[in-house]
């Protein structure tokens, strides 16, 4: 079987890395195509995991909207499909790159494998456009690799053939273990040195990220206002790697740029982010991947969204949904930071680090 893996963003690259390692280990024929939906952040992950794309479409341009990006993905990827003639296209998650790669494959009669299938909020506008993307992929995919039992249940309720659905766990945990192994003990770089110089002994660290389109505008401003209030608490420091999207960048720097307890920085590379998750006392984020990774570090996540397609973290006490409400975010942060029992003891509900092995085994047996 000849496999073409297509992805474009940093989170996709992280979650695909362990699958690529496993395909390589098992000697299967595969090619890697990146759309570069996130150029700089994607390149960091590719370099860290030593993944060299066979095709780099380099499609992301300044101020490019989703429709223009979508048209380019379909056009450029069609040429790759024509050259490679794969037996299966593998996509991950719910990005524009994932959906359009699946759609391009479908139009050419190429079978589709969907990694991290079945996540749902039931609200097509939250998250946007991800909820629509993953539902659309599910209608045309041939193999559905689900990370959790609830994701598997969603697909069955949508009348997907049960013989095409497989419970594998989430590949992000496999990649996290690979990342830890690459880093080893005593990892250091210029970013980590800067963070160590910033952090004060006896202070708690809050790690913040934010990038969801549905939070742009008032929602993001509310989140920043909450972060500003958290920074006023005694013995609290905040590190905020600011997303490169100009809408996010401008709002964050305008509201938070002058507070000495808040360190705003460019997006950090993957090993540095692993280090930050290990060091912090609380995470405030709208990221799906962070909701999955944080339980491995026994860390709480305040999820600045109204809904989550990852309810397992909420059920196990790792994640707390607050939306973008300044009051709710601040209240939850105070509760967590002042709690005597700081960390939940439950195991990570998103997998056991063997998802990539299961996926590749299924691909080997697929007829």
mmCIF file of C-alpha atoms in Angstrom:
data_model
loop_
_atom_site.group_PDB
_atom_site.id
_atom_site.type_symbol
_atom_site.label_atom_id
_atom_site.label_comp_id
_atom_site.label_asym_id
_atom_site.label_seq_id
_atom_site.Cartn_x
_atom_site.Cartn_y
_atom_site.Cartn_z
ATOM 1 C CA UNK A 1 0.000 0.000 0.000
ATOM 2 C CA UNK A 2 1.282 3.447 -0.952
ATOM 3 C CA UNK A 3 0.318 6.146 1.558
ATOM 4 C CA UNK A 4 0.345 9.925 1.193
ATOM 5 C CA UNK A 5 0.257 11.876 4.467
ATOM 6 C CA UNK A 6 -0.998 15.452 4.098
ATOM 7 C CA UNK A 7 -0.895 18.119 6.803
ATOM 8 C CA UNK A 8 -0.238 21.830 7.176
ATOM 9 C CA UNK A 9 -0.184 23.057 10.762
ATOM 10 C CA UNK A 10 2.064 22.562 13.774
ATOM 11 C CA UNK A 11 -0.477 20.465 15.752
ATOM 12 C CA UNK A 12 -1.050 18.206 12.755
ATOM 13 C CA UNK A 13 2.698 17.755 12.296
ATOM 14 C CA UNK A 14 3.149 16.806 15.955
ATOM 15 C CA UNK A 15 0.336 14.250 15.804
ATOM 16 C CA UNK A 16 1.484 12.847 12.454
ATOM 17 C CA UNK A 17 5.127 12.530 13.552
ATOM 18 C CA UNK A 18 4.613 9.320 15.528
ATOM 19 C CA UNK A 19 2.664 7.788 12.619
ATOM 20 C CA UNK A 20 5.514 8.626 10.237
ATOM 21 C CA UNK A 21 8.012 7.074 12.670
ATOM 22 C CA UNK A 22 5.912 3.908 12.810
ATOM 23 C CA UNK A 23 5.456 3.704 9.025
ATOM 24 C CA UNK A 24 9.221 4.067 8.679
ATOM 25 C CA UNK A 25 9.825 1.414 11.334
ATOM 26 C CA UNK A 26 7.516 -1.062 9.573
ATOM 27 C CA UNK A 27 9.041 -0.387 6.144
ATOM 28 C CA UNK A 28 5.792 0.795 4.555
ATOM 29 C CA UNK A 29 5.787 2.953 1.435
ATOM 30 C CA UNK A 30 4.762 6.524 2.164
ATOM 31 C CA UNK A 31 5.253 10.131 1.073
ATOM 32 C CA UNK A 32 4.765 13.331 3.051
ATOM 33 C CA UNK A 33 3.074 16.431 1.637
ATOM 34 C CA UNK A 34 2.768 19.651 3.651
ATOM 35 C CA UNK A 35 0.529 22.557 2.713
ATOM 36 C CA UNK A 36 2.392 24.877 5.123
ATOM 37 C CA UNK A 37 -0.868 26.335 6.433
ATOM 38 C CA UNK A 38 1.358 27.412 9.369
ATOM 39 C CA UNK A 39 4.781 28.004 7.809
ATOM 40 C CA UNK A 40 7.213 28.903 10.581
ATOM 41 C CA UNK A 41 5.570 26.879 13.352
ATOM 42 C CA UNK A 42 5.261 23.869 11.060
ATOM 43 C CA UNK A 43 8.948 24.027 10.122
ATOM 44 C CA UNK A 44 9.977 23.935 13.784
ATOM 45 C CA UNK A 45 8.207 20.610 14.294
ATOM 46 C CA UNK A 46 9.481 19.097 11.044
ATOM 47 C CA UNK A 47 13.039 19.966 12.042
ATOM 48 C CA UNK A 48 12.665 18.634 15.576
ATOM 49 C CA UNK A 49 11.301 15.270 14.427
ATOM 50 C CA UNK A 50 13.658 15.161 11.425
ATOM 51 C CA UNK A 51 10.798 14.869 8.923
ATOM 52 C CA UNK A 52 11.596 15.952 5.374
ATOM 53 C CA UNK A 53 8.498 16.493 3.220
ATOM 54 C CA UNK A 54 8.493 15.026 -0.259
ATOM 55 C CA UNK A 55 6.173 17.852 -1.315
ATOM 56 C CA UNK A 56 6.002 21.337 0.218
ATOM 57 C CA UNK A 57 3.120 23.313 -1.298
ATOM 58 C CA UNK A 58 4.025 26.480 0.707
ATOM 59 C CA UNK A 59 0.522 27.863 0.324
ATOM 60 C CA UNK A 60 0.058 30.303 3.195
ATOM 61 C CA UNK A 61 0.188 33.980 2.241
ATOM 62 C CA UNK A 62 -0.302 37.140 4.311
ATOM 63 C CA UNK A 63 -3.973 38.008 4.954
ATOM 64 C CA UNK A 64 -5.126 34.936 3.017
ATOM 65 C CA UNK A 65 -8.707 33.945 3.826
ATOM 66 C CA UNK A 66 -9.999 30.396 4.119
ATOM 67 C CA UNK A 67 -11.598 30.329 0.666
ATOM 68 C CA UNK A 68 -8.401 31.372 -1.086
ATOM 69 C CA UNK A 69 -6.383 28.852 0.934
ATOM 70 C CA UNK A 70 -8.932 26.129 0.159
ATOM 71 C CA UNK A 71 -8.793 26.780 -3.576
ATOM 72 C CA UNK A 72 -5.005 26.608 -3.564
ATOM 73 C CA UNK A 73 -4.932 23.360 -1.582
ATOM 74 C CA UNK A 74 -7.308 21.667 -4.034
ATOM 75 C CA UNK A 75 -5.382 22.885 -7.061
ATOM 76 C CA UNK A 76 -1.852 22.108 -5.842
ATOM 77 C CA UNK A 77 -2.671 18.844 -4.092
ATOM 78 C CA UNK A 78 -4.424 17.519 -7.183
ATOM 79 C CA UNK A 79 -1.086 17.663 -9.003
ATOM 80 C CA UNK A 80 0.568 15.662 -6.212
ATOM 81 C CA UNK A 81 -2.170 13.029 -6.364
ATOM 82 C CA UNK A 82 -1.725 12.801 -10.120
ATOM 83 C CA UNK A 83 2.024 12.205 -9.753
ATOM 84 C CA UNK A 84 1.988 9.832 -6.767
ATOM 85 C CA UNK A 85 -1.258 7.919 -7.342
ATOM 86 C CA UNK A 86 -1.444 6.804 -3.680
ATOM 87 C CA UNK A 87 -3.661 3.998 -2.447
ATOM 88 C CA UNK A 88 -4.609 6.028 0.624
ATOM 89 C CA UNK A 89 -4.377 9.603 1.856
ATOM 90 C CA UNK A 90 -3.959 10.047 5.604
ATOM 91 C CA UNK A 91 -5.214 13.263 7.208
ATOM 92 C CA UNK A 92 -5.260 14.305 10.835
ATOM 93 C CA UNK A 93 -7.802 16.254 12.822
ATOM 94 C CA UNK A 94 -9.932 19.113 11.596
ATOM 95 C CA UNK A 95 -7.929 21.793 9.818
ATOM 96 C CA UNK A 96 -8.660 23.307 6.432
ATOM 97 C CA UNK A 97 -5.692 21.316 5.121
ATOM 98 C CA UNK A 98 -7.154 18.073 6.489
ATOM 99 C CA UNK A 99 -10.593 18.555 4.960
ATOM 100 C CA UNK A 100 -9.394 19.759 1.562
ATOM 101 C CA UNK A 101 -6.815 16.960 1.334
ATOM 102 C CA UNK A 102 -9.558 14.434 2.079
ATOM 103 C CA UNK A 103 -11.879 16.094 -0.446
ATOM 104 C CA UNK A 104 -9.187 16.123 -3.139
ATOM 105 C CA UNK A 105 -8.539 12.429 -2.516
ATOM 106 C CA UNK A 106 -12.266 11.653 -2.615
ATOM 107 C CA UNK A 107 -12.642 13.425 -5.955
ATOM 108 C CA UNK A 108 -9.911 11.198 -7.389
ATOM 109 C CA UNK A 109 -11.295 8.002 -5.913
ATOM 110 C CA UNK A 110 -8.412 7.612 -3.458
ATOM 111 C CA UNK A 111 -9.233 6.028 -0.100
ATOM 112 C CA UNK A 112 -8.995 8.215 2.995
ATOM 113 C CA UNK A 113 -7.812 7.474 6.523
ATOM 114 C CA UNK A 114 -8.821 10.001 9.188
ATOM 115 C CA UNK A 115 -6.657 10.177 12.313
ATOM 116 C CA UNK A 116 -8.378 11.707 15.383
ATOM 117 C CA UNK A 117 -11.816 11.050 13.924
ATOM 118 C CA UNK A 118 -15.149 11.477 15.684
ATOM 119 C CA UNK A 119 -14.532 14.538 17.848
ATOM 120 C CA UNK A 120 -17.694 16.638 18.085
ATOM 121 C CA UNK A 121 -19.152 19.681 19.792
ATOM 122 C CA UNK A 122 -22.343 19.580 17.716
ATOM 123 C CA UNK A 123 -22.016 23.307 17.032
ATOM 124 C CA UNK A 124 -20.744 24.104 13.525
ATOM 125 C CA UNK A 125 -19.611 27.547 14.707
ATOM 126 C CA UNK A 126 -17.626 26.324 17.692
ATOM 127 C CA UNK A 127 -14.862 25.747 16.977
ATOM 128 C CA UNK A 128 -14.910 27.420 13.582
ATOM 129 C CA UNK A 129 -14.160 26.096 10.990
ATOM 130 C CA UNK A 130 -12.866 22.930 12.660
ATOM 131 C CA UNK A 131 -16.217 21.397 13.651
ATOM 132 C CA UNK A 132 -17.481 21.559 10.081
ATOM 133 C CA UNK A 133 -14.176 20.246 8.711
ATOM 134 C CA UNK A 134 -14.152 17.100 10.835
ATOM 135 C CA UNK A 135 -17.818 16.324 10.236
ATOM 136 C CA UNK A 136 -17.296 16.655 6.494
ATOM 137 C CA UNK A 137 -14.220 14.408 6.565
ATOM 138 C CA UNK A 138 -16.245 11.739 8.379
ATOM 139 C CA UNK A 139 -18.752 11.591 5.519
ATOM 140 C CA UNK A 140 -16.091 10.644 2.961
ATOM 141 C CA UNK A 141 -13.386 8.769 4.914
ATOM 142 C CA UNK A 142 -12.839 5.013 4.541
ATOM 143 C CA UNK A 143 -11.031 4.445 7.849
ATOM 144 C CA UNK A 144 -11.797 6.337 11.056
ATOM 145 C CA UNK A 145 -9.132 6.222 13.796
ATOM 146 C CA UNK A 146 -10.818 7.474 16.957
ATOM 147 C CA UNK A 147 -8.891 8.701 20.019
ATOM 148 C CA UNK A 148 -11.568 7.960 22.638
ATOM 149 C CA UNK A 149 -14.707 5.922 23.240
ATOM 150 C CA UNK A 150 -16.883 9.026 23.040
ATOM 151 C CA UNK A 151 -15.461 9.857 19.595
ATOM 152 C CA UNK A 152 -16.194 6.305 18.463
ATOM 153 C CA UNK A 153 -19.747 6.622 19.800
ATOM 154 C CA UNK A 154 -20.305 9.841 17.832
ATOM 155 C CA UNK A 155 -19.440 8.114 14.570
ATOM 156 C CA UNK A 156 -21.728 5.173 15.268
ATOM 157 C CA UNK A 157 -24.577 7.575 16.027
ATOM 158 C CA UNK A 158 -23.900 9.193 12.646
ATOM 159 C CA UNK A 159 -24.360 5.752 11.038
ATOM 160 C CA UNK A 160 -20.741 5.314 9.977
ATOM 161 C CA UNK A 161 -20.067 1.624 9.243
ATOM 162 C CA UNK A 162 -18.728 0.141 12.525
ATOM 163 C CA UNK A 163 -16.296 -2.002 10.517
ATOM 164 C CA UNK A 164 -14.563 1.206 9.418
ATOM 165 C CA UNK A 165 -14.157 2.633 12.940
ATOM 166 C CA UNK A 166 -11.173 1.830 15.148
ATOM 167 C CA UNK A 167 -10.412 2.954 18.712
ATOM 168 C CA UNK A 168 -6.688 3.756 18.732
ATOM 169 C CA UNK A 169 -6.018 6.499 21.271
ATOM 170 C CA UNK A 170 -4.511 9.850 20.324
ATOM 171 C CA UNK A 171 -1.189 9.978 18.477
ATOM 172 C CA UNK A 172 -0.252 13.218 20.281
ATOM 173 C CA UNK A 173 0.769 11.131 23.298
ATOM 174 C CA UNK A 174 2.962 8.882 21.153
ATOM 175 C CA UNK A 175 4.682 11.957 19.729
ATOM 176 C CA UNK A 176 5.040 13.451 23.194
ATOM 177 C CA UNK A 177 6.969 10.389 24.334
ATOM 178 C CA UNK A 178 9.178 10.564 21.232
ATOM 179 C CA UNK A 179 9.748 14.251 21.976
ATOM 180 C CA UNK A 180 10.757 13.581 25.570
ATOM 181 C CA UNK A 181 13.205 10.934 24.370
ATOM 182 C CA UNK A 182 14.773 13.300 21.826
ATOM 183 C CA UNK A 183 15.127 16.044 24.419
ATOM 184 C CA UNK A 184 16.528 13.858 27.189
ATOM 185 C CA UNK A 185 17.644 15.385 30.500
ATOM 186 C CA UNK A 186 18.969 18.899 30.838
ATOM 187 C CA UNK A 187 17.645 20.251 27.542
ATOM 188 C CA UNK A 188 18.466 23.939 27.097
ATOM 189 C CA UNK A 189 18.100 26.587 24.405
ATOM 190 C CA UNK A 190 17.997 30.385 24.255
ATOM 191 C CA UNK A 191 14.219 30.506 24.796
ATOM 192 C CA UNK A 192 14.371 28.372 27.941
ATOM 193 C CA UNK A 193 17.286 30.467 29.254
ATOM 194 C CA UNK A 194 15.159 33.591 28.775
ATOM 195 C CA UNK A 195 12.277 31.989 30.667
ATOM 196 C CA UNK A 196 14.553 30.891 33.510
ATOM 197 C CA UNK A 197 15.874 34.447 33.823
ATOM 198 C CA UNK A 198 12.291 35.736 33.965
ATOM 199 C CA UNK A 199 10.990 33.304 36.583
ATOM 200 C CA UNK A 200 11.360 34.171 40.245
ATOM 201 C CA UNK A 201 11.892 31.659 43.010
ATOM 202 C CA UNK A 202 8.711 30.922 44.968
ATOM 203 C CA UNK A 203 6.377 32.180 42.229
ATOM 204 C CA UNK A 204 3.789 30.104 40.395
ATOM 205 C CA UNK A 205 3.786 30.060 36.618
ATOM 206 C CA UNK A 206 0.682 30.382 34.428
ATOM 207 C CA UNK A 207 1.151 29.382 30.788
ATOM 208 C CA UNK A 208 -1.225 31.012 28.281
ATOM 209 C CA UNK A 209 -1.991 30.405 24.597
ATOM 210 C CA UNK A 210 -4.822 31.518 22.320
ATOM 211 C CA UNK A 211 -5.598 31.313 18.625
ATOM 212 C CA UNK A 212 -9.237 30.287 17.943
ATOM 213 C CA UNK A 213 -10.985 32.318 15.272
ATOM 214 C CA UNK A 214 -14.290 32.299 17.141
ATOM 215 C CA UNK A 215 -12.555 34.194 19.985
ATOM 216 C CA UNK A 216 -11.231 37.016 17.806
ATOM 217 C CA UNK A 217 -12.377 40.463 18.889
ATOM 218 C CA UNK A 218 -14.303 40.819 22.146
ATOM 219 C CA UNK A 219 -13.632 37.241 23.262
ATOM 220 C CA UNK A 220 -9.868 37.594 23.006
ATOM 221 C CA UNK A 221 -10.013 40.970 24.749
ATOM 222 C CA UNK A 222 -11.946 39.391 27.642
ATOM 223 C CA UNK A 223 -9.334 36.625 27.936
ATOM 224 C CA UNK A 224 -6.539 39.207 28.002
ATOM 225 C CA UNK A 225 -8.391 41.228 30.648
ATOM 226 C CA UNK A 226 -8.604 38.082 32.800
ATOM 227 C CA UNK A 227 -4.880 37.400 32.328
ATOM 228 C CA UNK A 228 -4.185 40.960 33.421
ATOM 229 C CA UNK A 229 -6.112 40.356 36.656
ATOM 230 C CA UNK A 230 -4.361 37.026 37.282
ATOM 231 C CA UNK A 231 -1.013 38.789 36.890
ATOM 232 C CA UNK A 232 -1.929 41.056 39.826
ATOM 233 C CA UNK A 233 -2.117 38.109 42.224
ATOM 234 C CA UNK A 234 0.761 37.663 44.672
ATOM 235 C CA UNK A 235 3.662 35.481 43.523
ATOM 236 C CA UNK A 236 2.227 34.809 40.061
ATOM 237 C CA UNK A 237 4.043 35.105 36.751
ATOM 238 C CA UNK A 238 2.692 34.516 33.263
ATOM 239 C CA UNK A 239 4.334 33.388 30.043
ATOM 240 C CA UNK A 240 2.291 33.918 26.896
ATOM 241 C CA UNK A 241 3.710 32.676 23.564
ATOM 242 C CA UNK A 242 1.646 34.880 21.244
ATOM 243 C CA UNK A 243 0.223 33.365 18.057
ATOM 244 C CA UNK A 244 1.550 34.896 14.845
ATOM 245 C CA UNK A 245 -1.908 35.763 13.509
ATOM 246 C CA UNK A 246 -1.863 39.601 13.361
ATOM 247 C CA UNK A 247 -5.345 39.856 14.893
ATOM 248 C CA UNK A 248 -4.209 37.908 17.958
ATOM 249 C CA UNK A 249 -0.810 39.611 18.118
ATOM 250 C CA UNK A 250 -2.168 43.139 18.046
ATOM 251 C CA UNK A 251 -4.812 42.621 20.746
ATOM 252 C CA UNK A 252 -2.533 40.722 23.129
ATOM 253 C CA UNK A 253 0.315 43.226 22.944
ATOM 254 C CA UNK A 254 -2.012 46.211 23.304
ATOM 255 C CA UNK A 255 -3.633 44.879 26.484
ATOM 256 C CA UNK A 256 -0.815 42.912 28.128
ATOM 257 C CA UNK A 257 2.358 44.455 26.747
ATOM 258 C CA UNK A 258 3.279 46.703 29.694
ATOM 259 C CA UNK A 259 2.901 44.317 32.655
ATOM 260 C CA UNK A 260 6.198 43.212 34.214
ATOM 261 C CA UNK A 261 4.673 39.954 35.507
ATOM 262 C CA UNK A 262 3.718 38.894 31.969
ATOM 263 C CA UNK A 263 6.300 37.738 29.468
ATOM 264 C CA UNK A 264 5.002 37.938 25.903
ATOM 265 C CA UNK A 265 7.102 36.056 23.385
ATOM 266 C CA UNK A 266 6.987 34.591 19.905
ATOM 267 C CA UNK A 267 5.554 31.072 19.515
ATOM 268 C CA UNK A 268 8.021 28.630 21.037
ATOM 269 C CA UNK A 269 9.299 25.465 19.428
ATOM 270 C CA UNK A 270 7.922 22.086 20.428
ATOM 271 C CA UNK A 271 10.657 21.013 22.886
ATOM 272 C CA UNK A 272 10.448 24.393 24.611
ATOM 273 C CA UNK A 273 6.700 24.047 24.955
ATOM 274 C CA UNK A 274 7.171 20.605 26.485
ATOM 275 C CA UNK A 275 9.511 22.258 29.020
ATOM 276 C CA UNK A 276 6.954 24.996 29.764
ATOM 277 C CA UNK A 277 4.156 22.490 30.350
ATOM 278 C CA UNK A 278 6.366 20.601 32.763
ATOM 279 C CA UNK A 279 7.274 23.784 34.682
ATOM 280 C CA UNK A 280 3.929 25.584 34.881
ATOM 281 C CA UNK A 281 1.301 25.443 37.617
ATOM 282 C CA UNK A 282 -1.706 26.232 35.400
ATOM 283 C CA UNK A 283 -2.484 26.520 31.688
ATOM 284 C CA UNK A 284 -5.033 28.894 30.148
ATOM 285 C CA UNK A 285 -5.686 27.972 26.533
ATOM 286 C CA UNK A 286 -8.176 27.376 23.732
ATOM 287 C CA UNK A 287 -5.977 24.666 22.181
ATOM 288 C CA UNK A 288 -7.232 21.139 21.635
ATOM 289 C CA UNK A 289 -3.766 19.609 21.650
ATOM 290 C CA UNK A 290 -2.912 21.173 24.992
ATOM 291 C CA UNK A 291 -6.077 19.669 26.516
ATOM 292 C CA UNK A 292 -4.714 16.274 25.430
ATOM 293 C CA UNK A 293 -1.093 16.797 26.465
ATOM 294 C CA UNK A 294 -1.580 18.520 29.825
ATOM 295 C CA UNK A 295 -2.886 15.407 31.649
ATOM 296 C CA UNK A 296 0.457 13.695 30.939
ATOM 297 C CA UNK A 297 2.045 16.450 33.026
ATOM 298 C CA UNK A 298 -0.766 16.346 35.622
ATOM 299 C CA UNK A 299 -1.640 19.970 34.870
ATOM 300 C CA UNK A 300 -4.971 21.796 34.947
ATOM 301 C CA UNK A 301 -6.216 23.632 31.847
ATOM 302 C CA UNK A 302 -8.687 26.506 31.863
ATOM 303 C CA UNK A 303 -10.287 26.112 28.424
ATOM 304 C CA UNK A 304 -11.339 29.500 27.061
ATOM 305 C CA UNK A 305 -14.115 28.062 24.922
ATOM 306 C CA UNK A 306 -17.847 27.543 25.386
ATOM 307 C CA UNK A 307 -17.646 23.937 24.180
ATOM 308 C CA UNK A 308 -15.028 21.232 23.890
ATOM 309 C CA UNK A 309 -14.846 18.151 21.720
ATOM 310 C CA UNK A 310 -12.546 16.659 24.355
ATOM 311 C CA UNK A 311 -14.923 16.118 27.316
ATOM 312 C CA UNK A 312 -12.748 13.389 28.842
ATOM 313 C CA UNK A 313 -10.391 15.978 30.332
ATOM 314 C CA UNK A 314 -13.318 17.794 31.933
ATOM 315 C CA UNK A 315 -14.722 14.528 33.297
ATOM 316 C CA UNK A 316 -11.363 13.595 34.858
ATOM 317 C CA UNK A 317 -10.850 16.999 36.470
ATOM 318 C CA UNK A 318 -8.015 18.212 34.252
ATOM 319 C CA UNK A 319 -9.919 20.797 32.201
ATOM 320 C CA UNK A 320 -12.431 23.514 33.081
ATOM 321 C CA UNK A 321 -14.654 25.239 30.517
ATOM 322 C CA UNK A 322 -14.989 28.977 31.133
ATOM 323 C CA UNK A 323 -15.641 30.470 27.719
ATOM 324 C CA UNK A 324 -14.021 33.875 27.292
ATOM 325 C CA UNK A 325 -15.678 35.389 30.372
ATOM 326 C CA UNK A 326 -13.162 37.486 32.294
ATOM 327 C CA UNK A 327 -14.892 36.720 35.591
ATOM 328 C CA UNK A 328 -15.084 32.947 35.070
ATOM 329 C CA UNK A 329 -11.458 32.670 33.915
ATOM 330 C CA UNK A 330 -10.189 34.682 36.872
ATOM 331 C CA UNK A 331 -12.361 32.814 39.387
ATOM 332 C CA UNK A 332 -11.208 29.408 38.109
ATOM 333 C CA UNK A 333 -7.580 30.496 38.074
ATOM 334 C CA UNK A 334 -7.718 31.668 41.668
ATOM 335 C CA UNK A 335 -9.358 28.420 42.729
ATOM 336 C CA UNK A 336 -6.726 26.253 41.061
ATOM 337 C CA UNK A 337 -3.724 28.337 42.067
ATOM 338 C CA UNK A 338 -4.758 28.505 45.727
ATOM 339 C CA UNK A 339 -5.893 24.881 46.036
ATOM 340 C CA UNK A 340 -3.882 22.692 48.396
ATOM 341 C CA UNK A 341 -4.337 19.667 46.139
ATOM 342 C CA UNK A 342 -2.669 21.108 43.065
ATOM 343 C CA UNK A 343 -2.639 18.277 40.559
ATOM 344 C CA UNK A 344 -5.206 15.621 39.559
ATOM 345 C CA UNK A 345 -4.013 12.044 39.934
ATOM 346 C CA UNK A 346 -6.011 10.452 37.108
ATOM 347 C CA UNK A 347 -4.232 8.930 34.124
ATOM 348 C CA UNK A 348 -4.307 10.719 30.795
ATOM 349 C CA UNK A 349 -7.728 9.849 29.284
ATOM 350 C CA UNK A 350 -6.607 10.361 25.703
ATOM 351 C CA UNK A 351 -4.461 7.295 25.199
ATOM 352 C CA UNK A 352 -1.529 5.137 26.241
ATOM 353 C CA UNK A 353 1.150 6.141 23.732
ATOM 354 C CA UNK A 354 0.505 3.239 21.343
ATOM 355 C CA UNK A 355 -1.961 4.844 18.925
ATOM 356 C CA UNK A 356 0.471 5.037 16.009
ATOM 357 C CA UNK A 357 1.284 1.329 16.366
ATOM 358 C CA UNK A 358 -2.422 0.465 16.194
ATOM 359 C CA UNK A 359 -3.034 2.727 13.195
ATOM 360 C CA UNK A 360 -0.157 1.317 11.161
ATOM 361 C CA UNK A 361 -1.151 -2.258 11.993
ATOM 362 C CA UNK A 362 -4.684 -1.542 10.698
ATOM 363 C CA UNK A 363 -3.231 0.002 7.525
ATOM 364 C CA UNK A 364 -1.055 -3.084 6.979
ATOM 365 C CA UNK A 365 -4.129 -5.321 7.173
ATOM 366 C CA UNK A 366 -6.469 -3.075 5.170
ATOM 367 C CA UNK A 367 -7.561 -4.477 1.804
#
